[in-house]
Amino acid sequence: MSGSALYETFARIPLAFDHGEGAWLVTDTGERYLDFAAGIAVNSLGHGHPHLVAALAEQAGKLWHVSNLYEIPGQRRLGERLAAATFADKVFFTNSGAEALECAIKTARRYQYVNGHPERYRIVTFEGAFHGRTLATIAAGGQQKYLEGFGPKVEGFDQVPFGDVDAAERAITPETAAILVEPVQGEGGIRPLSVQALKRLRQLCDKHGLLLILDEVQCGVGRTGRLFAYEWAGVSPDLMAIAKGIGGGFPMGACLATDAAAEGMTAGVHGTTFGGNPLAMAVGNAVLDVVLEEGFLDEVGRKALLFKQGLAAIADEFPQVIEEIRGAGLMLGLKCAMPNAKVNQALRDQHLLAVPAGENVIRLLPPLNVADEDIGEALRRIRAAAQGLADAVAAAAK
Ligand SMILES: *Cc1c(COP(=O)(O)O)cnc(C)c1O
């Protein structure tokens, strides 16, 4: 007996949280957990941020929803601000990351179509990628475990090994429209693409008339210490999907595009009922108010260094538990030397929340405004968990 009317698609941890304060979550029984999962990189400014709460409450008292039949001033404003802060000229708002990717995929195909290449619809993607759970995005991600049993895989995605630019070039055919990649793979195990690889993918796209699509759903909006991860490589994409952090916990996403890339997206060819609704836009604008504040991203970089150095010391002390620290900014991964589920459980026993990922990695994704003392507390808890696991390994060897 399942004991619940909900789909069994999530293997839920038996914890229910009642409220949150910054980097902390409090259960319905009053227990406090340090939240370094942040809703999977969603609660970018922690829980209960006063500026976000005020923005949402104020909008909730005025207007919730009107549909995209009418002008939405908050949407226009957020679009302009995102365009001003990035490579983009145009923005389409969605409710989720997968929908932002769907928009990017459709925009790329449509670009080739209106430029006289209807035969170019295929997209080169990378192994270990995660782009969402819709039919097209599971095809783009290419992971068998997400495709199995859901009928024919959506046509038009060609996968190559992660980071292998030569393989990407070999995969290009006269039918290729675009290359799609995460600058830092999240679900795949916190795997950063090298700056060199991203530059070369840009060159490949230019050489072959393809669009470069970035999936910054997880690594964007300040997570790596720059507003977007592509900035580290000094190149810009033609299209980019964002979500997670931009809403700070309110469901929203966006597809960003250059004028040229968005050329085919004319009135009526794409749409959404909820995307860009006034509540989401109020929160998205409030998130940007904070993240774009002078010095905010520098602080993310400083905190990230502090955290990473502490983690490296723990990995040095307990190599039988943690093999390696990887990642960028406040998107860090512990490559585990034992099953990551075991490490995650030990962290949770210390009341520290993290997220498992591919390649036997544990993701640590604290809020971008995490306090130094909370980083210190997290390090103490991670060390205690590693000590316990190392002691258990030693005891078992006796
Ligand atoms: C989470 C995620 C998605 C999917 O976002 P949803 O909001 O769950 O649809 C897509 N790409 C990346 C890189 C993600 O981390």
Tab-separated table of C-alpha atoms and ligand atoms in Angstrom, residues 40-42 95-101 129-134 137 182-187 215-219 241-244 252-253 331 363, ligand 1:
chain	number	residue	atom	x	y	z
A	40	ILE	CA	17.875	22.100	-6.335
A	41	ALA	CA	19.489	25.498	-6.960
A	42	VAL	CA	16.100	27.225	-6.937
A	95	ASN	CA	6.957	28.269	-16.059
A	96	SER	CA	9.823	25.815	-15.929
A	97	GLY	CA	13.230	24.840	-17.224
A	98	ALA	CA	11.915	22.176	-19.586
A	99	GLU	CA	9.551	24.677	-21.193
A	100	ALA	CA	12.400	27.157	-21.594
A	101	LEU	CA	14.366	24.408	-23.381
A	129	ALA	CA	23.070	16.103	-20.032
A	130	PHE	CA	19.810	16.905	-18.324
A	131	HIS	CA	17.375	19.234	-20.070
A	132	GLY	CA	14.033	18.340	-18.453
A	133	ARG	CA	11.274	15.704	-18.580
A	134	THR	CA	9.109	16.636	-21.557
A	137	THR	CA	13.875	17.310	-23.531
A	182	GLU	CA	25.074	22.982	-20.188
A	183	PRO	CA	28.176	25.075	-19.333
A	184	VAL	CA	28.205	23.166	-16.036
A	185	GLN	CA	26.321	19.864	-15.976
A	186	GLY	CA	24.184	19.691	-12.826
A	187	GLU	CA	22.310	16.364	-12.722
A	215	ASP	CA	21.146	25.406	-20.842
A	216	GLU	CA	21.833	27.602	-17.810
A	217	VAL	CA	18.751	26.430	-15.940
A	218	GLN	CA	20.923	25.265	-13.015
A	219	CYS	CA	24.245	27.114	-13.437
A	241	ALA	CA	17.338	28.581	-21.324
A	242	ILE	CA	17.128	29.723	-17.709
A	243	ALA	CA	14.782	28.854	-14.813
A	244	LYS	CA	15.425	27.607	-11.253
A	252	MET	CA	9.370	30.438	-13.722
A	253	GLY	CA	11.806	30.178	-16.590
A	331	MET	CA	27.655	24.869	-7.493
A	363	ARG	CA	25.732	18.414	-4.991
B	1	LIG	C1	16.303	21.359	-13.656
B	1	LIG	C2	16.882	21.450	-15.015
B	1	LIG	C3	16.080	21.463	-16.170
B	1	LIG	C4	14.584	21.242	-16.116
B	1	LIG	O1	13.931	22.216	-15.392
B	1	LIG	P1	12.419	21.941	-14.876
B	1	LIG	O2	12.041	23.239	-14.252
B	1	LIG	O3	12.495	20.801	-13.917
B	1	LIG	O4	11.616	21.615	-16.074
B	1	LIG	C5	16.696	21.632	-17.387
B	1	LIG	N1	18.018	21.786	-17.487
B	1	LIG	C6	18.828	21.793	-16.401
B	1	LIG	C7	20.288	21.990	-16.573
B	1	LIG	C8	18.287	21.609	-15.140
B	1	LIG	O5	19.092	21.575	-14.064
